[in-house]
Amino acid sequence: MSATRPKTRRPTIYDVAKLAGVSPSLVSLVLQSPARVSDKRREAVQAAISELGYRPSRAATTLASNRTKSIGLLIDDYRNLWFVDLLRGMESVLADLGYHVMLADSRPGANRIKDAADGLLAMHVDALVIAAEPSESMLAESGVPTVVAGWRKGVPSGADLITNDDDGGGGMAADHLLGLGHTRIGHLSGSDGASAHRRAGFRRRIEEAGVELLIAESQGTSEEDGYASSCWLLEKYPDTTAIFAANDTMAMGAFAALKARGLNVPGDISVIGYDNSPLAKSKYLDITSVDNRSDLLGIDVANRLLARIENPALEPQRTLIEPVLIVRSTTAPAAR
């Protein structure tokens, strides 16, 4: 005969209360609002939870509090590295409070954004972060606290907007290249959103310095777009000495175009990117880049959502996150 291991009963909130020497209602309070419990009693409950391996029932928590402890995050392209920092910042605030983030990628297409939002709302999320192009009707139908993250063509009334100061970041890039003595400066730009703001800030500083801005605009901001735009720019303006790309991914495309023409970075042409993504930080590429500090943006988004969950009547706010310039090896004084 073969022996079978007896099944272990799943610990309950009553087991936690007994081990911690408190009431079940206090255990529930620790799980829901830990800040309202004294340090000593909260630590006793948390120690009991850890020792027993207790996992609260999300369904029971939802019924008790009328909340799911979940936040919906709607994005428009999972390939965009900007979303990685946004999500990391949000989770640094939400995870310790027992919230989890549910992600939906809308992608281009008819009604895809609304369908993705409807899918999140069907799961009864407590709040919604829209990091895609929203619509007034989508916000009106959501019925939950909503924050728009990043520049969008239009921000629905009643929604908070938290975004990067991309105008200021574009100005930082211009000041850096002008300070290195560059006067033949090309810019690889996307068509709208953050790219438009980066272009506006960059253009303003360049024109204030009395320098002609050489723009290569494309519909997208991928590596392929950066390559094609750089090829066009170098063909039309072969005396270009510096390139500012709308993001680090476009900067990679610029490197490929420059390499194909036998040009050295930064010896022949300086290149500066934007986002300070893992691409820019890599030891191999080591790209000078504007850090838009999107992790801080994610922290602000999370804190604003929590405030709105507690008080839905809060007036909508607009917040800008200040960028910083990270100088690396792809920019140098003008050689010609």
PDB file of N, CA and C in Angstrom, residues 98-166:
ATOM      1  N   GLY A  98      -1.599  46.509  -1.738  1.00  0.00           N
ATOM      2  CA  GLY A  98      -2.445  45.381  -2.115  1.00  0.00           C
ATOM      3  C   GLY A  98      -3.137  45.509  -3.448  1.00  0.00           C
ATOM      4  N   TYR A  99      -2.809  46.559  -4.225  1.00  0.00           N
ATOM      5  CA  TYR A  99      -3.408  46.721  -5.548  1.00  0.00           C
ATOM      6  C   TYR A  99      -2.574  45.978  -6.592  1.00  0.00           C
ATOM      7  N   HIS A 100      -3.233  45.509  -7.628  1.00  0.00           N
ATOM      8  CA  HIS A 100      -2.509  44.965  -8.762  1.00  0.00           C
ATOM      9  C   HIS A 100      -2.991  45.665 -10.032  1.00  0.00           C
ATOM     10  N   VAL A 101      -2.102  45.729 -11.022  1.00  0.00           N
ATOM     11  CA  VAL A 101      -2.386  46.442 -12.265  1.00  0.00           C
ATOM     12  C   VAL A 101      -2.758  45.446 -13.347  1.00  0.00           C
ATOM     13  N   MET A 102      -3.882  45.707 -14.016  1.00  0.00           N
ATOM     14  CA  MET A 102      -4.340  44.870 -15.128  1.00  0.00           C
ATOM     15  C   MET A 102      -4.079  45.642 -16.417  1.00  0.00           C
ATOM     16  N   LEU A 103      -3.303  45.046 -17.317  1.00  0.00           N
ATOM     17  CA  LEU A 103      -2.836  45.722 -18.519  1.00  0.00           C
ATOM     18  C   LEU A 103      -3.640  45.301 -19.742  1.00  0.00           C
ATOM     19  N   ALA A 104      -3.997  46.287 -20.588  1.00  0.00           N
ATOM     20  CA  ALA A 104      -4.669  46.001 -21.859  1.00  0.00           C
ATOM     21  C   ALA A 104      -3.991  46.818 -22.947  1.00  0.00           C
ATOM     22  N   ASP A 105      -3.623  46.162 -24.043  1.00  0.00           N
ATOM     23  CA  ASP A 105      -2.961  46.812 -25.180  1.00  0.00           C
ATOM     24  C   ASP A 105      -4.004  47.033 -26.263  1.00  0.00           C
ATOM     25  N   SER A 106      -4.307  48.312 -26.568  1.00  0.00           N
ATOM     26  CA  SER A 106      -5.393  48.600 -27.501  1.00  0.00           C
ATOM     27  C   SER A 106      -4.991  48.404 -28.957  1.00  0.00           C
ATOM     28  N   ARG A 107      -3.749  48.749 -29.309  1.00  0.00           N
ATOM     29  CA  ARG A 107      -3.257  48.665 -30.687  1.00  0.00           C
ATOM     30  C   ARG A 107      -4.142  49.453 -31.645  1.00  0.00           C
ATOM     31  N   PRO A 108      -3.646  49.830 -32.806  1.00  0.00           N
ATOM     32  CA  PRO A 108      -4.468  50.572 -33.772  1.00  0.00           C
ATOM     33  C   PRO A 108      -5.608  49.718 -34.319  1.00  0.00           C
ATOM     34  N   GLY A 109      -6.681  50.373 -34.702  1.00  0.00           N
ATOM     35  CA  GLY A 109      -7.804  49.658 -35.292  1.00  0.00           C
ATOM     36  C   GLY A 109      -9.124  50.236 -34.827  1.00  0.00           C
ATOM     37  N   ALA A 110     -10.159  50.038 -35.608  1.00  0.00           N
ATOM     38  CA  ALA A 110     -11.473  50.577 -35.297  1.00  0.00           C
ATOM     39  C   ALA A 110     -11.974  50.036 -33.960  1.00  0.00           C
ATOM     40  N   ASN A 111     -12.318  50.952 -33.055  1.00  0.00           N
ATOM     41  CA  ASN A 111     -12.902  50.635 -31.751  1.00  0.00           C
ATOM     42  C   ASN A 111     -11.988  49.828 -30.839  1.00  0.00           C
ATOM     43  N   ARG A 112     -10.706  49.637 -31.215  1.00  0.00           N
ATOM     44  CA  ARG A 112      -9.830  48.813 -30.379  1.00  0.00           C
ATOM     45  C   ARG A 112      -9.596  49.431 -29.006  1.00  0.00           C
ATOM     46  N   ILE A 113      -9.447  50.768 -28.959  1.00  0.00           N
ATOM     47  CA  ILE A 113      -9.209  51.426 -27.672  1.00  0.00           C
ATOM     48  C   ILE A 113     -10.428  51.277 -26.769  1.00  0.00           C
ATOM     49  N   LYS A 114     -11.610  51.527 -27.327  1.00  0.00           N
ATOM     50  CA  LYS A 114     -12.827  51.399 -26.531  1.00  0.00           C
ATOM     51  C   LYS A 114     -13.051  49.952 -26.101  1.00  0.00           C
ATOM     52  N   ASP A 115     -12.785  49.004 -26.988  1.00  0.00           N
ATOM     53  CA  ASP A 115     -12.960  47.598 -26.648  1.00  0.00           C
ATOM     54  C   ASP A 115     -12.027  47.191 -25.510  1.00  0.00           C
ATOM     55  N   ALA A 116     -10.774  47.673 -25.581  1.00  0.00           N
ATOM     56  CA  ALA A 116      -9.802  47.347 -24.532  1.00  0.00           C
ATOM     57  C   ALA A 116     -10.237  47.955 -23.201  1.00  0.00           C
ATOM     58  N   ALA A 117     -10.722  49.201 -23.242  1.00  0.00           N
ATOM     59  CA  ALA A 117     -11.208  49.848 -22.018  1.00  0.00           C
ATOM     60  C   ALA A 117     -12.419  49.104 -21.463  1.00  0.00           C
ATOM     61  N   ASP A 118     -13.343  48.710 -22.342  1.00  0.00           N
ATOM     62  CA  ASP A 118     -14.526  47.972 -21.896  1.00  0.00           C
ATOM     63  C   ASP A 118     -14.134  46.656 -21.225  1.00  0.00           C
ATOM     64  N   GLY A 119     -13.094  46.009 -21.750  1.00  0.00           N
ATOM     65  CA  GLY A 119     -12.635  44.753 -21.156  1.00  0.00           C
ATOM     66  C   GLY A 119     -12.135  44.952 -19.739  1.00  0.00           C
ATOM     67  N   LEU A 120     -11.395  46.052 -19.511  1.00  0.00           N
ATOM     68  CA  LEU A 120     -10.904  46.350 -18.162  1.00  0.00           C
ATOM     69  C   LEU A 120     -12.060  46.687 -17.223  1.00  0.00           C
ATOM     70  N   LEU A 121     -12.994  47.495 -17.708  1.00  0.00           N
ATOM     71  CA  LEU A 121     -14.116  47.905 -16.873  1.00  0.00           C
ATOM     72  C   LEU A 121     -15.020  46.722 -16.527  1.00  0.00           C
ATOM     73  N   ALA A 122     -15.086  45.745 -17.430  1.00  0.00           N
ATOM     74  CA  ALA A 122     -15.893  44.547 -17.161  1.00  0.00           C
ATOM     75  C   ALA A 122     -15.324  43.743 -15.999  1.00  0.00           C
ATOM     76  N   MET A 123     -14.053  43.935 -15.711  1.00  0.00           N
ATOM     77  CA  MET A 123     -13.415  43.261 -14.577  1.00  0.00           C
ATOM     78  C   MET A 123     -13.541  44.075 -13.293  1.00  0.00           C
ATOM     79  N   HIS A 124     -14.310  45.162 -13.369  1.00  0.00           N
ATOM     80  CA  HIS A 124     -14.629  45.993 -12.201  1.00  0.00           C
ATOM     81  C   HIS A 124     -13.384  46.586 -11.545  1.00  0.00           C
ATOM     82  N   VAL A 125     -12.504  47.139 -12.370  1.00  0.00           N
ATOM     83  CA  VAL A 125     -11.331  47.814 -11.819  1.00  0.00           C
ATOM     84  C   VAL A 125     -11.781  49.022 -11.000  1.00  0.00           C
ATOM     85  N   ASP A 126     -10.988  49.369  -9.995  1.00  0.00           N
ATOM     86  CA  ASP A 126     -11.326  50.509  -9.138  1.00  0.00           C
ATOM     87  C   ASP A 126     -10.997  51.838  -9.793  1.00  0.00           C
ATOM     88  N   ALA A 127     -10.069  51.841 -10.743  1.00  0.00           N
ATOM     89  CA  ALA A 127      -9.668  53.073 -11.419  1.00  0.00           C
ATOM     90  C   ALA A 127      -9.022  52.704 -12.745  1.00  0.00           C
ATOM     91  N   LEU A 128      -8.873  53.707 -13.601  1.00  0.00           N
ATOM     92  CA  LEU A 128      -8.384  53.455 -14.950  1.00  0.00           C
ATOM     93  C   LEU A 128      -7.302  54.463 -15.316  1.00  0.00           C
ATOM     94  N   VAL A 129      -6.206  53.965 -15.873  1.00  0.00           N
ATOM     95  CA  VAL A 129      -5.149  54.813 -16.428  1.00  0.00           C
ATOM     96  C   VAL A 129      -5.194  54.659 -17.940  1.00  0.00           C
ATOM     97  N   ILE A 130      -5.360  55.782 -18.648  1.00  0.00           N
ATOM     98  CA  ILE A 130      -5.420  55.748 -20.108  1.00  0.00           C
ATOM     99  C   ILE A 130      -4.108  56.302 -20.652  1.00  0.00           C
ATOM    100  N   ALA A 131      -3.283  55.422 -21.186  1.00  0.00           N
ATOM    101  CA  ALA A 131      -2.037  55.824 -21.826  1.00  0.00           C
ATOM    102  C   ALA A 131      -2.166  55.540 -23.321  1.00  0.00           C
ATOM    103  N   ALA A 132      -3.260  56.015 -23.884  1.00  0.00           N
ATOM    104  CA  ALA A 132      -3.598  55.880 -25.301  1.00  0.00           C
ATOM    105  C   ALA A 132      -4.505  57.055 -25.625  1.00  0.00           C
ATOM    106  N   GLU A 133      -4.971  57.156 -26.863  1.00  0.00           N
ATOM    107  CA  GLU A 133      -5.844  58.267 -27.228  1.00  0.00           C
ATOM    108  C   GLU A 133      -7.260  58.023 -26.701  1.00  0.00           C
ATOM    109  N   PRO A 134      -7.694  58.803 -25.692  1.00  0.00           N
ATOM    110  CA  PRO A 134      -9.034  58.600 -25.134  1.00  0.00           C
ATOM    111  C   PRO A 134     -10.088  59.367 -25.916  1.00  0.00           C
ATOM    112  N   SER A 135     -11.330  59.115 -25.583  1.00  0.00           N
ATOM    113  CA  SER A 135     -12.431  59.877 -26.166  1.00  0.00           C
ATOM    114  C   SER A 135     -13.352  60.322 -25.042  1.00  0.00           C
ATOM    115  N   GLU A 136     -14.095  61.389 -25.285  1.00  0.00           N
ATOM    116  CA  GLU A 136     -15.009  61.902 -24.264  1.00  0.00           C
ATOM    117  C   GLU A 136     -16.024  60.844 -23.867  1.00  0.00           C
ATOM    118  N   SER A 137     -16.535  60.107 -24.859  1.00  0.00           N
ATOM    119  CA  SER A 137     -17.548  59.093 -24.554  1.00  0.00           C
ATOM    120  C   SER A 137     -16.957  57.957 -23.729  1.00  0.00           C
ATOM    121  N   MET A 138     -15.695  57.604 -24.005  1.00  0.00           N
ATOM    122  CA  MET A 138     -15.070  56.515 -23.266  1.00  0.00           C
ATOM    123  C   MET A 138     -14.936  56.878 -21.796  1.00  0.00           C
ATOM    124  N   LEU A 139     -14.533  58.118 -21.526  1.00  0.00           N
ATOM    125  CA  LEU A 139     -14.407  58.551 -20.146  1.00  0.00           C
ATOM    126  C   LEU A 139     -15.772  58.630 -19.472  1.00  0.00           C
ATOM    127  N   ALA A 140     -16.753  59.174 -20.175  1.00  0.00           N
ATOM    128  CA  ALA A 140     -18.085  59.344 -19.593  1.00  0.00           C
ATOM    129  C   ALA A 140     -18.696  58.000 -19.217  1.00  0.00           C
ATOM    130  N   GLU A 141     -18.373  56.979 -19.981  1.00  0.00           N
ATOM    131  CA  GLU A 141     -18.951  55.655 -19.744  1.00  0.00           C
ATOM    132  C   GLU A 141     -18.182  54.848 -18.709  1.00  0.00           C
ATOM    133  N   SER A 142     -16.982  55.289 -18.325  1.00  0.00           N
ATOM    134  CA  SER A 142     -16.147  54.466 -17.459  1.00  0.00           C
ATOM    135  C   SER A 142     -16.716  54.356 -16.050  1.00  0.00           C
ATOM    136  N   GLY A 143     -17.150  55.471 -15.473  1.00  0.00           N
ATOM    137  CA  GLY A 143     -17.726  55.441 -14.138  1.00  0.00           C
ATOM    138  C   GLY A 143     -16.726  55.195 -13.034  1.00  0.00           C
ATOM    139  N   VAL A 144     -15.422  55.270 -13.325  1.00  0.00           N
ATOM    140  CA  VAL A 144     -14.389  55.080 -12.306  1.00  0.00           C
ATOM    141  C   VAL A 144     -13.395  56.237 -12.388  1.00  0.00           C
ATOM    142  N   PRO A 145     -12.648  56.511 -11.301  1.00  0.00           N
ATOM    143  CA  PRO A 145     -11.612  57.543 -11.363  1.00  0.00           C
ATOM    144  C   PRO A 145     -10.639  57.257 -12.500  1.00  0.00           C
ATOM    145  N   THR A 146     -10.320  58.285 -13.276  1.00  0.00           N
ATOM    146  CA  THR A 146      -9.511  58.093 -14.477  1.00  0.00           C
ATOM    147  C   THR A 146      -8.401  59.131 -14.560  1.00  0.00           C
ATOM    148  N   VAL A 147      -7.208  58.664 -14.911  1.00  0.00           N
ATOM    149  CA  VAL A 147      -6.059  59.547 -15.147  1.00  0.00           C
ATOM    150  C   VAL A 147      -5.526  59.266 -16.539  1.00  0.00           C
ATOM    151  N   VAL A 148      -5.264  60.317 -17.311  1.00  0.00           N
ATOM    152  CA  VAL A 148      -4.631  60.195 -18.622  1.00  0.00           C
ATOM    153  C   VAL A 148      -3.136  60.395 -18.438  1.00  0.00           C
ATOM    154  N   ALA A 149      -2.337  59.452 -18.917  1.00  0.00           N
ATOM    155  CA  ALA A 149      -0.881  59.517 -18.778  1.00  0.00           C
ATOM    156  C   ALA A 149      -0.245  59.779 -20.134  1.00  0.00           C
ATOM    157  N   GLY A 150       0.566  60.825 -20.219  1.00  0.00           N
ATOM    158  CA  GLY A 150       1.239  61.157 -21.472  1.00  0.00           C
ATOM    159  C   GLY A 150       0.415  62.094 -22.329  1.00  0.00           C
ATOM    160  N   TRP A 151       1.084  62.755 -23.274  1.00  0.00           N
ATOM    161  CA  TRP A 151       0.403  63.699 -24.158  1.00  0.00           C
ATOM    162  C   TRP A 151      -0.563  62.980 -25.079  1.00  0.00           C
ATOM    163  N   ARG A 152      -1.772  63.508 -25.219  1.00  0.00           N
ATOM    164  CA  ARG A 152      -2.781  62.970 -26.111  1.00  0.00           C
ATOM    165  C   ARG A 152      -3.385  64.105 -26.917  1.00  0.00           C
ATOM    166  N   LYS A 153      -4.041  63.784 -28.001  1.00  0.00           N
ATOM    167  CA  LYS A 153      -4.636  64.826 -28.851  1.00  0.00           C
ATOM    168  C   LYS A 153      -5.699  65.609 -28.091  1.00  0.00           C
ATOM    169  N   GLY A 154      -6.413  64.940 -27.222  1.00  0.00           N
ATOM    170  CA  GLY A 154      -7.423  65.617 -26.413  1.00  0.00           C
ATOM    171  C   GLY A 154      -7.587  64.888 -25.100  1.00  0.00           C
ATOM    172  N   VAL A 155      -7.689  65.646 -24.020  1.00  0.00           N
ATOM    173  CA  VAL A 155      -7.892  65.047 -22.707  1.00  0.00           C
ATOM    174  C   VAL A 155      -9.345  65.261 -22.307  1.00  0.00           C
ATOM    175  N   PRO A 156     -10.100  64.206 -22.076  1.00  0.00           N
ATOM    176  CA  PRO A 156     -11.521  64.361 -21.732  1.00  0.00           C
ATOM    177  C   PRO A 156     -11.713  65.195 -20.477  1.00  0.00           C
ATOM    178  N   SER A 157     -12.792  65.951 -20.437  1.00  0.00           N
ATOM    179  CA  SER A 157     -13.093  66.743 -19.248  1.00  0.00           C
ATOM    180  C   SER A 157     -13.316  65.813 -18.067  1.00  0.00           C
ATOM    181  N   GLY A 158     -12.830  66.238 -16.920  1.00  0.00           N
ATOM    182  CA  GLY A 158     -12.982  65.424 -15.722  1.00  0.00           C
ATOM    183  C   GLY A 158     -11.830  64.488 -15.455  1.00  0.00           C
ATOM    184  N   ALA A 159     -10.899  64.363 -16.402  1.00  0.00           N
ATOM    185  CA  ALA A 159      -9.751  63.467 -16.217  1.00  0.00           C
ATOM    186  C   ALA A 159      -8.518  64.265 -15.811  1.00  0.00           C
ATOM    187  N   ASP A 160      -7.708  63.672 -14.955  1.00  0.00           N
ATOM    188  CA  ASP A 160      -6.405  64.253 -14.647  1.00  0.00           C
ATOM    189  C   ASP A 160      -5.458  63.967 -15.806  1.00  0.00           C
ATOM    190  N   LEU A 161      -4.525  64.876 -16.051  1.00  0.00           N
ATOM    191  CA  LEU A 161      -3.464  64.653 -17.028  1.00  0.00           C
ATOM    192  C   LEU A 161      -2.127  64.730 -16.311  1.00  0.00           C
ATOM    193  N   ILE A 162      -1.362  63.659 -16.382  1.00  0.00           N
ATOM    194  CA  ILE A 162      -0.008  63.639 -15.838  1.00  0.00           C
ATOM    195  C   ILE A 162       0.907  63.219 -16.967  1.00  0.00           C
ATOM    196  N   THR A 163       1.854  64.085 -17.310  1.00  0.00           N
ATOM    197  CA  THR A 163       2.687  63.827 -18.481  1.00  0.00           C
ATOM    198  C   THR A 163       4.085  64.397 -18.288  1.00  0.00           C
ATOM    199  N   ASN A 164       4.956  64.075 -19.214  1.00  0.00           N
ATOM    200  CA  ASN A 164       6.335  64.562 -19.175  1.00  0.00           C
ATOM    201  C   ASN A 164       6.419  65.958 -19.782  1.00  0.00           C
ATOM    202  N   ASP A 165       7.327  66.784 -19.293  1.00  0.00           N
ATOM    203  CA  ASP A 165       7.567  68.101 -19.879  1.00  0.00           C
ATOM    204  C   ASP A 165       8.453  67.917 -21.105  1.00  0.00           C
ATOM    205  N   ASP A 166       7.854  67.441 -22.182  1.00  0.00           N
ATOM    206  CA  ASP A 166       8.629  67.150 -23.391  1.00  0.00           C
ATOM    207  C   ASP A 166       9.074  68.416 -24.111  1.00  0.00           C
TER     208      ASP A 166
END
